[in-house]
PDB file of C-alpha atoms in Angstrom:
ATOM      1  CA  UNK A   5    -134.087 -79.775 264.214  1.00 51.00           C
ATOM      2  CA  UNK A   6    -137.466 -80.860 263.373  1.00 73.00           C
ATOM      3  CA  UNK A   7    -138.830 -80.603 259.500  1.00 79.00           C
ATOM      4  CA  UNK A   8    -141.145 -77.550 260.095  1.00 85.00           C
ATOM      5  CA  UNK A   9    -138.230 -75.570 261.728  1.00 86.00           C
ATOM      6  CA  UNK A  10    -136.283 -76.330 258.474  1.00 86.00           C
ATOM      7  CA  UNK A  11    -138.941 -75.680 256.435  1.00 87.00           C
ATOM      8  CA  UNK A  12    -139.677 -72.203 258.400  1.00 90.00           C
ATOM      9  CA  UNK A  13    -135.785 -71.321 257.805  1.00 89.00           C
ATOM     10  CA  UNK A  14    -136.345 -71.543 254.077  1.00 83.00           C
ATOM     11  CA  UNK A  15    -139.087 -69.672 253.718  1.00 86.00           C
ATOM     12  CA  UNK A  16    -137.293 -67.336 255.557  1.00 85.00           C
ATOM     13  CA  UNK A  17    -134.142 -67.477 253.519  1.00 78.00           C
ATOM     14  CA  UNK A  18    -137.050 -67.081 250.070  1.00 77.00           C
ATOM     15  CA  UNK A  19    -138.449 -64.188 251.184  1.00 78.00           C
ATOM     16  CA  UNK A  20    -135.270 -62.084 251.742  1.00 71.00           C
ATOM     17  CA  UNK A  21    -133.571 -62.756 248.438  1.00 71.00           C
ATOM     18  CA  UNK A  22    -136.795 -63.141 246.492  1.00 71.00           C
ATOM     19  CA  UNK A  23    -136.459 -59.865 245.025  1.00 68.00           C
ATOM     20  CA  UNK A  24    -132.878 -58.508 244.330  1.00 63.00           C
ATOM     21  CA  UNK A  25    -133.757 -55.105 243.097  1.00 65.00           C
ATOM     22  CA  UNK A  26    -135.269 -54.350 246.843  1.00 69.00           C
ATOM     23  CA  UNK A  27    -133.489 -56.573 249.213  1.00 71.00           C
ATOM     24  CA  UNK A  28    -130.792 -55.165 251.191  1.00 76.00           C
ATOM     25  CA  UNK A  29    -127.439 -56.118 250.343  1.00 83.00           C
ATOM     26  CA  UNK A  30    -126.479 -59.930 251.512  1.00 81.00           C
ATOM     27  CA  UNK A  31    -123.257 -61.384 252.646  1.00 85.00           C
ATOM     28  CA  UNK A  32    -122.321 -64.761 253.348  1.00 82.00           C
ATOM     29  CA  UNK A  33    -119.593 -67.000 254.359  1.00 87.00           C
ATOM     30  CA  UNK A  34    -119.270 -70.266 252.896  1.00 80.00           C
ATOM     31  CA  UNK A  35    -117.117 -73.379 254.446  1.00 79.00           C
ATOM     32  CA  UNK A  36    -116.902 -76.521 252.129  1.00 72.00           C
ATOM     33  CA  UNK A  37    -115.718 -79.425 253.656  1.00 73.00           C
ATOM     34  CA  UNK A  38    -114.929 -82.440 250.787  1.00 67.00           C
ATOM     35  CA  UNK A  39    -115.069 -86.327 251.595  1.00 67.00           C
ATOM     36  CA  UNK A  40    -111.342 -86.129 252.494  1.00 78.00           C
ATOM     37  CA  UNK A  41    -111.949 -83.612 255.248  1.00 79.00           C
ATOM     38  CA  UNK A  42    -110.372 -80.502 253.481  1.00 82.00           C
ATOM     39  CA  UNK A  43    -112.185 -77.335 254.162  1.00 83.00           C
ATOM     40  CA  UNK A  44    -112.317 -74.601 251.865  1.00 81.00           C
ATOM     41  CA  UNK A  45    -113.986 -71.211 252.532  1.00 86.00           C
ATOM     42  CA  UNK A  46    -115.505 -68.248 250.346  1.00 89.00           C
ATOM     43  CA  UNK A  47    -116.811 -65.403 251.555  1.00 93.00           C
ATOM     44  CA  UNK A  48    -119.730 -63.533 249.211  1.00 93.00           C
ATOM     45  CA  UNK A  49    -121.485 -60.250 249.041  1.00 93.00           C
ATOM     46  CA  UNK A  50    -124.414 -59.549 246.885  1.00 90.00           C
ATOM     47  CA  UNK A  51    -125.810 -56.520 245.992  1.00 90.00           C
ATOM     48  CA  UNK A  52    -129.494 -56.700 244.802  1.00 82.00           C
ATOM     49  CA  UNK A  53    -130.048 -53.166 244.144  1.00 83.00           C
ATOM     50  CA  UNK A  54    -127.004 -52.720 242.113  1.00 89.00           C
ATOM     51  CA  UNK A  55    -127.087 -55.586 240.248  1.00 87.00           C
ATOM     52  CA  UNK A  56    -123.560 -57.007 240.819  1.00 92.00           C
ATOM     53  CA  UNK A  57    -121.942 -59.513 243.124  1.00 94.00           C
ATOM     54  CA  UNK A  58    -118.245 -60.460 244.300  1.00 96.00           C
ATOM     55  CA  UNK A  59    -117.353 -63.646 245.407  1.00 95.00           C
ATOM     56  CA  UNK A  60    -113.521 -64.095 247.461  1.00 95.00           C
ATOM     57  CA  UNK A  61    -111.963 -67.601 247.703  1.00 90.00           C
ATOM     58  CA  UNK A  62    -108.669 -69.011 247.911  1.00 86.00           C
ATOM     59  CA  UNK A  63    -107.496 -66.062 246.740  1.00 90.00           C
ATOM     60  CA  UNK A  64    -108.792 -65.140 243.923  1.00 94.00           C
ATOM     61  CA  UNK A  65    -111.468 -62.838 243.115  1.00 96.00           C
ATOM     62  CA  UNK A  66    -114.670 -63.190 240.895  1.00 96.00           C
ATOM     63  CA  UNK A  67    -117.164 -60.267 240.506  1.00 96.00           C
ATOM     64  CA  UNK A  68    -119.734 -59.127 238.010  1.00 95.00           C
ATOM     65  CA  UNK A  69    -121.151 -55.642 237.836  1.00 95.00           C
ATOM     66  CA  UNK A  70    -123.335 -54.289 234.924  1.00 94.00           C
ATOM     67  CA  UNK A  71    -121.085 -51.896 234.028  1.00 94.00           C
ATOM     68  CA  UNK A  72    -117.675 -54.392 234.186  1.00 93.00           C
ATOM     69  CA  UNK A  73    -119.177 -57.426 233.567  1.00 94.00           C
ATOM     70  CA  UNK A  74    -117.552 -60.342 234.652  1.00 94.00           C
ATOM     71  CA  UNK A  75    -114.363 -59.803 236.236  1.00 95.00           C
ATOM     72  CA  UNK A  76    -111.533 -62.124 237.397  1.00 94.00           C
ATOM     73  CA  UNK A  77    -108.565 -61.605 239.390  1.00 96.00           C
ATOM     74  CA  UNK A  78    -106.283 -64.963 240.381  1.00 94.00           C
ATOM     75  CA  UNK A  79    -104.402 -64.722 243.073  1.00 91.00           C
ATOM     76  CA  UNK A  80    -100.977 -63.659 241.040  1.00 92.00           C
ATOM     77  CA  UNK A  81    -103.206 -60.719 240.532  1.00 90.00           C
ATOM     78  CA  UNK A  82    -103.178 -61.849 237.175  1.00 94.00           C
ATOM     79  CA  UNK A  83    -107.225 -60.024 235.683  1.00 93.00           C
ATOM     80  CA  UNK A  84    -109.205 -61.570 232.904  1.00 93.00           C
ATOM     81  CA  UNK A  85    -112.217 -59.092 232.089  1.00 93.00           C
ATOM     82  CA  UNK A  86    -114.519 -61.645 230.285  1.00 89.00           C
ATOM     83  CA  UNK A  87    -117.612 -59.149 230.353  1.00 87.00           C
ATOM     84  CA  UNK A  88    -120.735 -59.461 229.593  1.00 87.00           C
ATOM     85  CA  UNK A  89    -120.722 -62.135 227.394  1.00 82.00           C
ATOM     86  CA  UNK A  90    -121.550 -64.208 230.269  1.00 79.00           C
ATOM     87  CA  UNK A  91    -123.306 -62.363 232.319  1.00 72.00           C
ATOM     88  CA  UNK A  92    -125.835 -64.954 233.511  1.00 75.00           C
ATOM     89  CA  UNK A  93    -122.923 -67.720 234.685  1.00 83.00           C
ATOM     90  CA  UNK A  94    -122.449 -67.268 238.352  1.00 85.00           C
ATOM     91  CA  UNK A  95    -120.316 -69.516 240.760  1.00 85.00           C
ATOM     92  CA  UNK A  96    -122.097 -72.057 242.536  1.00 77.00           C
ATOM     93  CA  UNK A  97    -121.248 -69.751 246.168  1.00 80.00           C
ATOM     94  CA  UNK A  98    -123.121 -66.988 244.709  1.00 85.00           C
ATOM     95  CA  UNK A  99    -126.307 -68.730 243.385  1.00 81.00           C
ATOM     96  CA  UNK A 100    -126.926 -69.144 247.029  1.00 75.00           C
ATOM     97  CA  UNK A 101    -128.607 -66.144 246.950  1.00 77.00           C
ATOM     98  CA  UNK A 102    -130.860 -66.525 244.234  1.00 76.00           C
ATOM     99  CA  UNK A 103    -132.820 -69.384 245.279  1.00 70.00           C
ATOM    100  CA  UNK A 104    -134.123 -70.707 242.169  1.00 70.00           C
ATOM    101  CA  UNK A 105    -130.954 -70.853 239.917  1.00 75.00           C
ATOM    102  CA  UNK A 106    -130.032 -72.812 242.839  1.00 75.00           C
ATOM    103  CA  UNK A 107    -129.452 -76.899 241.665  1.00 75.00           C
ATOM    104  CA  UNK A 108    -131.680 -78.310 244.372  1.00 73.00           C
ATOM    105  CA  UNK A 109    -135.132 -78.027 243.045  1.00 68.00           C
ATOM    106  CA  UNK A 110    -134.746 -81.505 240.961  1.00 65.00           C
ATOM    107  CA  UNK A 111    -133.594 -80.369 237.627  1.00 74.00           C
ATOM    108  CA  UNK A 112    -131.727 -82.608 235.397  1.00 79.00           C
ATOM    109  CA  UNK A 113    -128.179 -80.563 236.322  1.00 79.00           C
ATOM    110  CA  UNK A 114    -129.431 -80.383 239.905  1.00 83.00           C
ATOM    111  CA  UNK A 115    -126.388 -81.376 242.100  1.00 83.00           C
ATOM    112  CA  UNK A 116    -127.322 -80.831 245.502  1.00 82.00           C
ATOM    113  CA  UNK A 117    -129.726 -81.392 247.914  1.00 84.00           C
ATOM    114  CA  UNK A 118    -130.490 -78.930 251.283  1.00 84.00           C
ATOM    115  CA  UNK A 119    -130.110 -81.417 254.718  1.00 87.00           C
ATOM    116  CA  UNK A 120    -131.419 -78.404 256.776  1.00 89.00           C
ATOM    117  CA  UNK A 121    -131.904 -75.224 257.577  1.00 89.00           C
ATOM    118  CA  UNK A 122    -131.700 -73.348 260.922  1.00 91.00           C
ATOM    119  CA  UNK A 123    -132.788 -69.609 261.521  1.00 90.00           C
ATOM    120  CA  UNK A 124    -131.214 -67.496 264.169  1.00 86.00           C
ATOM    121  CA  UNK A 125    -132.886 -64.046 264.086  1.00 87.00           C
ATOM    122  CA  UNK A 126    -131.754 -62.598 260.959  1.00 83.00           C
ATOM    123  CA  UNK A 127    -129.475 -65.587 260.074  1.00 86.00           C
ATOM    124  CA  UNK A 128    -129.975 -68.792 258.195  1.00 87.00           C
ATOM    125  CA  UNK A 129    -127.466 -71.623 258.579  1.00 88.00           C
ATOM    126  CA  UNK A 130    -127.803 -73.465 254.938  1.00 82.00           C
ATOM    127  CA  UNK A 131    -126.687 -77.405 254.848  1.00 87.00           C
ATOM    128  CA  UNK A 132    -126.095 -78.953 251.383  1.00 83.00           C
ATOM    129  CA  UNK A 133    -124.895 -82.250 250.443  1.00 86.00           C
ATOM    130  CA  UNK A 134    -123.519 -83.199 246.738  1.00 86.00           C
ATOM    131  CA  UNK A 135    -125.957 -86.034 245.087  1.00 87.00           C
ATOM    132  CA  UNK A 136    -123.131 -87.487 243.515  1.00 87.00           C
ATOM    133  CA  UNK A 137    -121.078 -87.999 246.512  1.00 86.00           C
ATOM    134  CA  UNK A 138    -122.810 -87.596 249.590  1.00 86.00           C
ATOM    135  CA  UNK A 139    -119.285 -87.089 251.719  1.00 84.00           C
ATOM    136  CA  UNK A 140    -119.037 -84.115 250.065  1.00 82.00           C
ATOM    137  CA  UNK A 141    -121.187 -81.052 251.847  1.00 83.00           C
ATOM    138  CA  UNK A 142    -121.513 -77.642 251.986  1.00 79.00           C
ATOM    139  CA  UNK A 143    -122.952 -75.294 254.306  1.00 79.00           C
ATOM    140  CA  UNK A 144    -123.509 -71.593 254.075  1.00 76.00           C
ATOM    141  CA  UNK A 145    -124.733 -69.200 257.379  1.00 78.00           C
ATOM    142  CA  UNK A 146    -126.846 -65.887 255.352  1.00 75.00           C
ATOM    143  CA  UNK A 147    -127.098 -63.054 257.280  1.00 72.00           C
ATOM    144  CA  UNK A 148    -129.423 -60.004 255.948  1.00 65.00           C
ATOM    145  CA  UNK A 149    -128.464 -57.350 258.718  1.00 63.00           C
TER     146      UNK A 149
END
């Protein structure tokens, strides 16, 4: 993949969750894969229009609505309903969808960098590597349909 074909991906990926309040609801499935080879997976759904977002891994549940808040369910089922007191923290998985709370644009608490980006129609396959240990990546695939 050449660096305008990544570049065209993000642009892509920019202009369909640069607005929440009129984008279509997003989903995504995320695969983590550490320096020791252990994969972990989340899957994520965002809802622009409504505000609120639920993210699924290992388990356990984390969702935030404006009416709820911030929600938590563990895999026990045990639920902690921590509200809106923080309302703006969001899980690393879900800031995927808003680009620029995203920590790749060079910040001081920036901790990853994209290593490309490939569109497929309406799909955008996201790879990330961790600055502090480079063995450690991410990747994400979007999908807006």
């Amino acid at each position: 993949m050449d660096a305008r074909e990544d570049f065209n991906a993000l642009l892509f990926l920019l202009s369909v969750t640069r607005n929440e309040a009129i984008r279509p609801p997003l989903a995504a499935d995320v695969e983590v894969i550490d320096h020791e080879r252990k994969r972990s997976e989340a899957s994520v759904r965002v809802n622009g229009q409504a505000g609120s977002w639920r993210l699924e891994e290992d388990g356990c549940t984390t969702s935030y609505s404006p009416d709820k808040g911030l929600v938590s369910r563990d895999a026990d089922g045990t639920v902690e309903s921590i509200g809106h007191d923080r309302s703006d923290w969001m899980p690393q998985a879900v800031q995927l969808f808003y680009p620029l709370r995203m920590g790749i644009w060079g910040g001081l608490s920036d901790d990853l960098r994209i290593t490309g980006a490939v569109r497929q129609d309406d799909d955008v396959l996201l790879s990330l590597v961790y600055l502090e240990d480079a063995g450690y990546r991410a990747s994400a695939l979007f999908s807006s349909t």
